[in-house]
Coordinates of N, CA and C in Angstrom, one line a residue:
Chain G
X609 N 0.8 -1.2 0.0 CA 0.0 0.0 0.0 C 0.9 1.3 0.0
X610 N 0.2 2.4 0.0 CA 0.8 3.7 0.1 C 1.8 3.9 -1.1
X611 N 1.2 3.8 -2.3 CA 2.0 4.0 -3.5 C 1.8 5.4 -4.1
X612 N 2.9 6.1 -4.3 CA 2.8 7.4 -4.9 C 3.6 7.4 -6.2
X613 N 2.9 7.8 -7.3 CA 3.5 7.8 -8.6 C 3.8 9.2 -9.0
X614 N 4.9 9.4 -9.6 CA 5.4 10.7 -10.1 C 5.7 10.6 -11.6
X615 N 5.3 11.6 -12.3 CA 5.6 11.6 -13.8 C 5.8 12.9 -14.3
X616 N 6.8 13.2 -15.2 CA 7.7 12.1 -15.8 C 8.9 11.9 -14.9
X617 N 9.6 10.9 -15.2 CA 10.8 10.5 -14.4 C 12.0 11.4 -14.8
X618 N 12.1 11.7 -16.1 CA 13.2 12.5 -16.6 C 12.6 13.6 -17.5
X619 N 13.2 14.8 -17.4 CA 12.8 15.8 -18.4 C 14.1 16.5 -18.8
X620 N 14.3 16.6 -20.1 CA 15.4 17.4 -20.6 C 14.8 18.4 -21.6
X621 N 15.0 19.7 -21.3 CA 14.4 20.7 -22.2 C 15.2 22.0 -22.2
X622 N 14.8 22.8 -23.2 CA 15.5 24.1 -23.4 C 15.1 25.1 -22.3
X623 N 16.0 26.0 -22.1 CA 15.8 27.2 -21.2 C 14.6 28.0 -21.7
X624 N 13.8 28.3 -20.7 CA 12.6 29.1 -21.0 C 11.3 28.3 -21.1
X625 N 11.5 27.0 -21.2 CA 10.3 26.1 -21.3 C 9.7 25.9 -19.9
X626 N 8.4 25.7 -19.9 CA 7.7 25.4 -18.6 C 7.5 23.9 -18.5
X627 N 7.7 23.4 -17.4 CA 7.6 21.9 -17.2 C 6.6 21.6 -16.1
X628 N 5.8 20.6 -16.4 CA 4.7 20.2 -15.4 C 5.0 18.8 -14.9
X629 N 5.0 18.6 -13.6 CA 5.3 17.4 -13.0 C 4.0 16.9 -12.2
X630 N 3.6 15.7 -12.4 CA 2.4 15.2 -11.7 C 2.8 14.3 -10.6
X631 N 2.0 14.3 -9.5 CA 2.2 13.4 -8.4 C 0.9 12.9 -8.0
X632 N 0.8 11.5 -8.0 CA -0.5 10.9 -7.8 C -0.4 9.9 -6.6
X633 N -1.3 9.9 -5.7 CA -1.4 8.8 -4.7 C -2.3 7.8 -5.3
X634 N -1.8 6.5 -5.5 CA -2.6 5.5 -6.2 C -3.5 4.7 -5.4
X635 N -3.2 4.5 -4.1 CA -4.1 3.6 -3.4 C -4.5 4.2 -2.0
X636 N -4.4 5.6 -1.9 CA -4.9 6.2 -0.7 C -5.2 7.7 -1.1
X637 N -6.0 8.3 -0.3 CA -6.3 9.7 -0.5 C -5.3 10.6 0.3
X638 N -4.6 11.4 -0.4 CA -3.6 12.2 0.3 C -4.2 13.5 0.8
X639 N -4.2 13.6 2.1 CA -4.7 14.8 2.7 C -3.7 16.0 2.4
X640 N -2.5 15.7 2.4 CA -1.4 16.7 2.2 C -0.4 16.1 1.3
X641 N 0.1 17.0 0.4 CA 1.2 16.6 -0.5 C 2.3 17.6 -0.3
X642 N 3.5 17.2 -0.5 CA 4.7 18.0 -0.3 C 5.5 17.9 -1.6
X643 N 6.2 19.0 -1.9 CA 7.2 19.1 -3.0 C 8.5 19.4 -2.4
X644 N 9.5 18.6 -2.8 CA 10.9 18.8 -2.4 C 11.8 18.9 -3.6
X645 N 12.9 19.5 -3.3 CA 14.0 19.5 -4.3 C 15.3 19.0 -3.7
X646 N 16.1 18.3 -4.5 CA 17.3 17.8 -3.9 C 18.4 18.0 -4.9
X647 N 19.4 18.7 -4.5 CA 20.6 18.9 -5.4 C 21.6 17.8 -5.0
X648 N 22.5 17.4 -5.9 CA 23.4 16.3 -5.7 C 24.1 16.4 -4.4
X649 N 24.1 15.3 -3.7 CA 24.8 15.1 -2.4 C 24.3 16.1 -1.3
X650 N 23.1 16.6 -1.5 CA 22.5 17.5 -0.5 C 21.2 16.9 0.0
X651 N 20.7 17.5 1.1 CA 19.5 16.9 1.7 C 18.3 17.4 1.0
X652 N 17.2 16.7 1.3 CA 15.9 17.2 0.7 C 15.6 18.6 1.2
X653 N 15.1 19.4 0.3 CA 14.7 20.8 0.7 C 13.2 20.9 0.4
X654 N 12.4 21.2 1.4 CA 11.0 21.3 1.2 C 10.7 22.6 0.5
X655 N 10.0 22.5 -0.6 CA 9.6 23.7 -1.4 C 8.3 24.2 -0.9
X656 N 7.3 23.3 -0.8 CA 5.9 23.8 -0.5 C 5.1 22.6 0.0
X657 N 4.1 23.0 0.7 CA 3.1 22.0 1.2 C 1.7 22.4 0.7
X658 N 1.0 21.4 0.2 CA -0.3 21.7 -0.3 C -1.4 20.7 0.2
X659 N -2.5 21.3 0.5 CA -3.7 20.6 0.9 C -4.7 20.7 -0.1
X660 N -5.4 19.6 -0.4 CA -6.4 19.6 -1.4 C -7.4 20.7 -1.3
X661 N -7.5 21.4 -2.4 CA -8.5 22.5 -2.5 C -8.1 23.8 -2.0
X662 N -6.9 23.9 -1.5 CA -6.4 25.2 -0.9 C -5.1 25.6 -1.5
X663 N -4.7 26.8 -1.3 CA -3.4 27.3 -1.9 C -2.3 26.6 -1.2
X664 N -1.2 26.4 -1.9 CA 0.0 25.8 -1.3 C 0.7 26.8 -0.4
X665 N 1.4 26.3 0.6 CA 2.2 27.1 1.5 C 3.6 26.9 1.1
X666 N 4.3 28.0 0.7 CA 5.6 27.9 0.2 C 6.6 28.2 1.3
X667 N 7.8 27.5 1.2 CA 8.8 27.8 2.1 C 9.6 29.1 1.8
X668 N 10.2 29.6 2.8 CA 10.9 30.9 2.5 C 12.0 30.7 1.4
X669 N 12.0 31.7 0.5 CA 12.9 31.6 -0.6 C 12.5 30.9 -1.8
X670 N 11.3 30.3 -1.8 CA 10.7 29.6 -2.9 C 9.7 30.5 -3.6
X671 N 9.9 30.8 -4.9 CA 9.1 31.8 -5.6 C 7.8 31.1 -6.0
X672 N 6.6 31.5 -5.5 CA 5.4 30.9 -5.8 C 5.0 31.1 -7.3
X673 N 5.4 32.2 -7.9 CA 5.1 32.4 -9.3 C 6.0 31.6 -10.2
X674 N 7.1 31.2 -9.7 CA 8.0 30.3 -10.5 C 7.6 28.9 -10.4
X675 N 7.2 28.5 -9.2 CA 6.8 27.1 -9.0 C 5.4 27.0 -8.6
X676 N 4.6 26.8 -9.6 CA 3.1 26.8 -9.5 C 2.6 25.4 -9.0
X677 N 1.9 25.4 -7.9 CA 1.4 24.1 -7.4 C -0.1 24.1 -7.4
X678 N -0.6 23.0 -7.9 CA -2.1 22.8 -8.0 C -2.4 21.5 -7.3
X679 N -3.3 21.5 -6.4 CA -3.7 20.2 -5.7 C -5.2 20.1 -5.8
X680 N -5.6 19.7 -7.0 CA -7.0 19.7 -7.4 C -7.9 18.6 -6.7
X681 N -7.2 17.5 -6.4 CA -8.0 16.4 -5.8 C -7.2 15.7 -4.7
X682 N -7.8 14.8 -4.1 CA -7.1 14.1 -3.0 C -6.1 13.1 -3.5
X683 N -6.0 13.0 -4.8 CA -5.0 12.0 -5.3 C -4.1 12.6 -6.3
X684 N -4.2 13.9 -6.6 CA -3.3 14.5 -7.6 C -2.8 15.9 -7.2
X685 N -1.5 16.1 -7.3 CA -0.9 17.4 -7.2 C 0.0 17.6 -8.3
X686 N 0.1 18.8 -8.8 CA 1.0 19.1 -9.9 C 1.9 20.3 -9.5
X687 N 3.2 20.2 -10.0 CA 4.1 21.3 -9.9 C 4.5 21.7 -11.2
X688 N 4.4 23.0 -11.5 CA 4.8 23.5 -12.8 C 6.0 24.5 -12.6
X689 N 7.1 24.1 -13.2 CA 8.3 25.0 -13.1 C 8.2 25.9 -14.4
X690 N 7.9 27.2 -14.1 CA 7.6 28.1 -15.3 C 8.9 28.7 -15.7
X691 N 9.0 28.9 -17.0 CA 10.2 29.5 -17.7 C 11.5 29.0 -17.0
X692 N 11.7 27.7 -17.1 CA 12.8 27.0 -16.4 C 14.2 27.5 -17.0
X693 N 15.1 27.6 -16.1 CA 16.5 28.0 -16.4 C 17.4 26.9 -15.9
X694 N 18.7 26.9 -16.4 CA 19.6 25.9 -16.0 C 19.8 25.7 -14.5
X695 N 19.7 26.8 -13.7 CA 19.8 26.7 -12.3 C 18.6 26.0 -11.6
X696 N 17.5 25.8 -12.4 CA 16.4 25.0 -11.9 C 16.6 23.5 -12.0
X697 N 17.7 23.1 -12.7 CA 17.9 21.7 -12.9 C 18.2 21.0 -11.5
X698 N 17.4 20.0 -11.2 CA 17.5 19.4 -9.9 C 16.7 18.1 -10.0
X699 N 16.6 17.4 -8.8 CA 15.8 16.2 -8.6 C 14.6 16.7 -7.8
X700 N 13.4 16.7 -8.4 CA 12.2 17.1 -7.7 C 11.4 15.9 -7.3
X701 N 11.0 15.9 -6.0 CA 10.3 14.7 -5.4 C 9.1 15.2 -4.7
X702 N 8.0 14.5 -5.0 CA 6.8 14.8 -4.2 C 6.6 13.7 -3.2
X703 N 5.8 14.0 -2.2 CA 5.4 13.0 -1.2 C 4.0 13.3 -0.8
X704 N 3.3 12.3 -0.3 CA 1.9 12.4 0.0 C 1.7 11.7 1.4
X705 N 0.7 12.3 2.1 CA 0.4 11.7 3.4 C -1.1 11.7 3.6
X706 N -1.5 10.7 4.3 CA -2.9 10.6 4.6 C -3.0 10.9 6.1
X707 N -3.9 11.9 6.5 CA -4.1 12.1 7.9 C -3.1 13.2 8.5
X708 N -2.9 13.0 9.8 CA -2.2 14.0 10.5 C -0.7 13.9 10.4
X709 N 0.0 14.8 11.1 CA 1.5 14.9 10.9 C 2.2 13.7 11.6
X710 N 1.4 12.9 12.4 CA 2.1 11.7 13.0 C 2.1 10.5 12.0
X711 N 1.6 10.7 10.8 CA 1.7 9.7 9.8 C 2.9 9.9 8.9
X712 N 3.5 8.9 8.3 CA 4.6 9.0 7.5 C 4.3 9.6 6.1
X713 N 5.2 10.2 5.5 CA 5.1 10.7 4.1 C 5.6 9.5 3.2
X714 N 4.9 9.4 2.1 CA 5.3 8.4 1.1 C 5.7 9.1 -0.2
X715 N 6.9 8.8 -0.7 CA 7.5 9.5 -1.8 C 7.2 9.0 -3.1
X716 N 7.1 9.9 -4.1 CA 7.0 9.5 -5.5 C 8.4 9.1 -6.0
X717 N 8.5 8.7 -7.2 CA 9.8 8.2 -7.8 C 10.8 9.3 -8.0
X718 N 10.3 10.6 -8.1 CA 11.1 11.7 -8.3 C 11.2 12.0 -9.8
X719 N 11.5 13.3 -10.1 CA 11.7 13.7 -11.5 C 13.0 14.4 -11.6
X720 N 13.8 13.9 -12.5 CA 15.1 14.5 -12.7 C 15.0 15.5 -13.9
X721 N 15.1 16.8 -13.5 CA 14.9 17.9 -14.5 C 16.3 18.5 -14.9
X722 N 16.5 18.5 -16.2 CA 17.7 19.1 -16.8 C 17.3 20.1 -17.7
X723 N 17.8 21.3 -17.5 CA 17.5 22.5 -18.4 C 18.8 22.8 -19.1
X724 N 18.7 22.8 -20.4 CA 19.9 23.1 -21.2 C 20.1 24.6 -21.5
Chain O
X390 N 20.7 27.0 14.2 CA 20.8 25.6 14.4 C 19.8 24.8 13.6
X391 N 20.2 23.7 12.9 CA 19.3 23.0 12.1 C 18.3 22.3 13.0
X392 N 17.1 22.0 12.4 CA 16.0 21.3 13.1 C 16.4 19.9 13.4
X393 N 17.1 19.3 12.4 CA 17.4 17.9 12.6 C 18.9 17.7 12.1
X394 N 19.7 17.0 12.9 CA 21.1 16.9 12.5 C 21.5 15.4 12.5
X395 N 22.3 15.1 11.5 CA 22.8 13.7 11.4 C 24.3 13.8 11.0
X396 N 25.0 12.8 11.5 CA 26.4 12.6 11.1 C 26.4 12.1 9.6
X397 N 27.0 12.9 8.7 CA 26.9 12.5 7.3 C 27.7 11.2 6.9
X398 N 28.6 10.8 7.8 CA 29.4 9.6 7.6 C 30.5 9.9 6.5
X399 N 30.9 8.9 5.7 CA 30.3 7.6 5.6 C 30.7 6.6 6.7
X400 N 29.8 5.7 7.0 CA 30.1 4.6 7.9 C 30.5 3.4 7.0
X401 N 31.7 3.0 7.1 CA 32.2 1.9 6.3 C 32.3 0.6 7.2
X402 N 31.5 -0.4 7.0 CA 31.5 -1.5 7.9 C 31.5 -2.8 7.0
X403 N 32.1 -3.9 7.6 CA 32.1 -5.2 6.9 C 30.7 -5.8 7.0
X404 N 30.5 -6.7 6.1 CA 29.2 -7.5 6.2 C 29.1 -8.2 7.5
X405 N 27.9 -8.3 8.0 CA 27.7 -9.0 9.3 C 27.9 -8.1 10.5
X406 N 28.4 -6.9 10.3 CA 28.7 -5.9 11.5 C 27.3 -5.4 11.9
X407 N 27.4 -4.9 13.2 CA 26.3 -4.1 13.7 C 26.7 -2.6 13.6
X408 N 25.8 -1.8 13.2 CA 26.1 -0.4 13.0 C 24.9 0.4 13.6
X409 N 25.2 1.6 14.2 CA 24.1 2.4 14.7 C 24.3 3.9 14.3
X410 N 23.2 4.5 14.0 CA 23.2 6.0 13.7 C 22.3 6.7 14.6
X411 N 22.7 7.9 14.9 CA 21.8 8.8 15.7 C 21.4 10.0 14.9
X412 N 20.3 10.6 15.4 CA 19.8 11.8 14.7 C 19.2 12.7 15.8
X413 N 19.7 13.9 15.9 CA 19.3 14.8 17.0 C 18.3 15.8 16.4
X414 N 17.3 16.2 17.3 CA 16.4 17.2 16.8 C 16.3 18.3 17.8
X415 N 15.9 19.5 17.4 CA 16.0 20.6 18.3 C 14.6 21.0 18.9
X416 N 13.5 20.6 18.3 CA 12.2 21.0 18.8 C 11.7 20.0 19.8
X417 N 11.6 20.3 21.0 CA 11.2 19.4 22.1 C 9.7 19.0 21.9
X418 N 8.9 19.8 21.1 CA 7.5 19.5 20.9 C 7.3 18.6 19.7
X419 N 8.4 18.1 19.1 CA 8.2 17.2 18.0 C 7.3 16.0 18.3
X420 N 6.5 15.6 17.3 CA 5.5 14.6 17.6 C 5.7 13.2 17.0
X421 N 6.4 13.2 15.8 CA 6.5 12.0 15.1 C 7.9 11.8 14.5
X422 N 8.3 10.6 14.4 CA 9.7 10.3 14.1 C 9.8 9.1 13.1
X423 N 10.7 9.2 12.1 CA 10.7 8.2 11.1 C 12.2 8.0 10.6
X424 N 12.5 6.8 10.1 CA 13.7 6.6 9.4 C 13.4 6.2 7.9
X425 N 14.1 6.9 7.0 CA 13.9 6.6 5.6 C 15.3 6.1 5.1
X426 N 15.2 5.4 4.0 CA 16.4 4.9 3.3 C 16.4 5.5 1.9
X427 N 17.5 6.1 1.4 CA 17.5 6.6 0.1 C 18.8 6.1 -0.6
X428 N 18.5 5.4 -1.7 CA 19.5 4.9 -2.6 C 20.0 6.0 -3.6
X429 N 21.2 5.9 -4.1 CA 21.7 6.9 -5.0 C 20.8 7.2 -6.1
X430 N 20.4 8.5 -6.3 CA 19.6 9.0 -7.4 C 18.2 8.4 -7.4
X431 N 17.8 8.0 -6.2 CA 16.4 7.5 -6.1 C 15.6 8.3 -5.0
X432 N 14.3 8.0 -4.9 CA 13.5 8.7 -3.9 C 13.7 8.0 -2.5
X433 N 13.5 8.7 -1.4 CA 13.5 8.1 -0.1 C 12.4 7.1 0.0
X434 N 12.7 6.0 0.7 CA 11.6 5.0 1.0 C 11.5 4.8 2.5
X435 N 10.3 4.8 3.0 CA 10.1 4.6 4.4 C 10.7 3.3 4.9
X436 N 11.5 3.4 5.9 CA 12.1 2.2 6.5 C 11.3 1.8 7.7
X437 N 11.1 2.7 8.6 CA 10.3 2.4 9.8 C 9.9 3.7 10.6
X438 N 8.8 3.6 11.2 CA 8.4 4.7 12.2 C 9.1 4.4 13.5
X439 N 9.3 5.4 14.3 CA 9.9 5.3 15.6 C 8.9 5.6 16.7
X440 N 8.7 4.6 17.5 CA 7.7 4.8 18.6 C 8.4 5.0 19.9
X441 N 7.7 5.6 20.8 CA 8.2 6.0 22.1 C 8.9 4.8 22.8
X442 N 8.3 3.7 22.7 CA 8.7 2.5 23.4 C 9.8 1.8 22.7
X443 N 10.2 2.3 21.5 CA 11.2 1.6 20.7 C 10.5 0.5 19.9
X444 N 11.0 0.2 18.7 CA 10.4 -0.8 17.9 C 11.5 -1.5 17.0
X445 N 11.1 -2.7 16.6 CA 12.1 -3.6 15.9 C 11.4 -4.1 14.7
X446 N 12.2 -4.2 13.6 CA 11.6 -4.8 12.4 C 12.8 -5.6 11.8
X447 N 12.8 -6.9 12.1 CA 13.8 -7.8 11.6 C 15.2 -7.3 12.2
X448 N 16.1 -7.0 11.3 CA 17.5 -6.6 11.7 C 17.6 -5.2 12.2
X449 N 16.5 -4.4 12.0 CA 16.5 -3.0 12.3 C 15.7 -2.7 13.6
X450 N 16.4 -1.9 14.4 CA 15.8 -1.4 15.7 C 15.9 0.1 15.8
X451 N 14.7 0.7 16.1 CA 14.7 2.2 16.2 C 14.3 2.5 17.6
X452 N 14.9 3.6 18.1 CA 14.6 4.0 19.5 C 14.5 5.5 19.5
X453 N 13.7 6.0 20.5 CA 13.5 7.4 20.7 C 13.9 7.8 22.1
X454 N 14.7 8.8 22.2 CA 15.1 9.3 23.5 C 14.6 10.8 23.6
X455 N 13.5 11.0 24.2 CA 12.9 12.3 24.3 C 13.7 13.2 25.2
X456 N 14.2 12.7 26.2 CA 15.0 13.5 27.2 C 16.2 14.2 26.5
X457 N 16.9 13.4 25.7 CA 18.1 13.9 25.0 C 17.8 14.3 23.6
X458 N 16.6 14.2 23.2 CA 16.1 14.6 21.9 C 16.9 14.0 20.7
X459 N 16.9 12.7 20.7 CA 17.5 12.0 19.6 C 16.8 10.7 19.3
X460 N 16.9 10.3 18.0 CA 16.4 9.0 17.7 C 17.6 8.2 17.1
X461 N 17.5 6.9 17.2 CA 18.6 6.0 16.7 C 18.1 4.9 15.9
X462 N 19.0 4.4 15.0 CA 18.7 3.3 14.2 C 19.8 2.3 14.3
X463 N 19.5 1.1 14.7 CA 20.5 0.0 14.8 C 20.3 -1.0 13.7
X464 N 21.3 -1.4 13.0 CA 21.2 -2.4 12.0 C 22.2 -3.5 12.4
X465 N 21.6 -4.7 12.6 CA 22.4 -5.9 12.9 C 22.7 -6.7 11.7
X466 N 23.7 -7.5 11.7 CA 24.1 -8.4 10.7 C 24.0 -7.7 9.3
X467 N 24.7 -6.6 9.1 CA 24.7 -5.8 7.9 C 24.8 -6.6 6.7
X468 N 24.1 -6.3 5.7 CA 24.1 -6.9 4.3 C 24.7 -5.9 3.3
X469 N 25.2 -6.4 2.2 CA 25.7 -5.5 1.2 C 24.6 -4.6 0.7
X470 N 23.4 -5.1 0.7 CA 22.2 -4.4 0.2 C 21.7 -3.3 1.2
X471 N 22.3 -3.2 2.4 CA 22.0 -2.2 3.3 C 22.7 -0.9 2.9
X472 N 23.7 -0.9 2.0 CA 24.4 0.3 1.6 C 23.4 1.3 1.0
X473 N 23.4 2.4 1.7 CA 22.4 3.5 1.2 C 22.7 4.7 2.1
X474 N 21.9 5.7 1.9 CA 21.9 6.9 2.8 C 20.6 6.8 3.7
X475 N 20.8 6.9 5.0 CA 19.7 6.8 5.9 C 19.3 8.2 6.4
X476 N 18.0 8.6 6.2 CA 17.5 9.9 6.5 C 16.6 9.8 7.7
X477 N 16.8 10.6 8.7 CA 15.7 10.7 9.7 C 14.8 11.8 9.4
X478 N 13.6 11.6 9.8 CA 12.5 12.7 9.6 C 11.8 12.9 11.0
X479 N 11.6 14.2 11.3 CA 10.9 14.5 12.5 C 9.7 15.4 12.2
X480 N 8.6 15.0 12.7 CA 7.4 15.8 12.4 C 7.0 16.7 13.6
X481 N 6.6 17.9 13.3 CA 6.1 18.8 14.4 C 4.6 18.7 14.4
X482 N 4.0 19.5 15.2 CA 2.5 19.4 15.3 C 1.8 20.5 14.4
X483 N 2.6 21.0 13.4 CA 2.0 21.9 12.5 C 2.1 21.4 11.1
X484 N 2.0 20.1 10.9 CA 1.9 19.5 9.6 C 3.3 19.4 8.9
X485 N 4.4 19.7 9.5 CA 5.6 19.8 8.7 C 6.6 18.7 9.2
X486 N 7.4 18.1 8.2 CA 8.5 17.2 8.5 C 9.8 18.0 8.3
X487 N 10.7 17.6 9.1 CA 12.1 18.1 8.9 C 13.0 16.9 8.7
X488 N 13.7 16.9 7.6 CA 14.6 15.8 7.3 C 16.0 16.1 7.6
X489 N 16.8 15.1 8.1 CA 18.2 15.3 8.3 C 18.8 15.2 6.9
X490 N 20.1 15.5 6.9 CA 20.8 15.5 5.6 C 21.3 14.1 5.2
X491 N 21.1 13.1 6.2 CA 21.4 11.7 5.8 C 22.7 11.2 6.3
X492 N 22.8 10.0 6.6 CA 24.0 9.3 7.0 C 24.3 8.2 6.0
X493 N 25.5 8.3 5.4 CA 25.8 7.3 4.3 C 26.4 6.0 4.9
X494 N 25.9 4.9 4.6 CA 26.4 3.6 5.0 C 27.0 2.8 3.8
X495 N 28.2 2.4 4.0 CA 28.8 1.5 3.0 C 29.1 0.1 3.7
X496 N 28.4 -0.9 3.2 CA 28.7 -2.2 3.8 C 29.6 -3.0 2.7
X497 N 30.8 -3.4 3.2 CA 31.8 -4.0 2.3 C 31.9 -5.5 2.5
X498 N 32.2 -6.2 1.5 CA 32.3 -7.7 1.6 C 33.5 -8.1 2.5

């Protein structure tokens, strides 16, 4: 149980392109979804937290107009990196949780984004 | 001060060894505790939750010390396949997790 699917796994695109990443909880309803970014050999950095039907809460230093998050249903959240540039290249990982903060987060497979 | 701190390692141990990692947290009001395993260039996978009374899952034992504000993970009879980075996660009562930067384990033949 607790399967989270993330798509696509890899994206390579030109600078200025907008990229959309989907995160789906396949066998449970995710009360909360989280988006992280991880640079090589560094720890997970929380970008934003989203609850179904409400606006995402962004961490300090994360531009909400650059990283658009939509959490339209209890099983789907999307992250759109708008007008991506090479410095946005990273490993983006979503996670989903059912219930309160004493429940674990379950991670998607991650999306490796490379901007040329 | 970071919310959650871990020794980055690497811990290099032979197969069959017992190895332990600690993870300290700064918020005494933290509510939930977990260990994750992350393989190179992959997503973190939940290894186990950490309960107040301590818990065991096969070769893995997790413990929580609230007084000293740390959690630990003990791996007995290490296997080559245990080589990975181990992340601790600490949840507060405001919906947020804090992850440590991970401890790298290399199990050698």
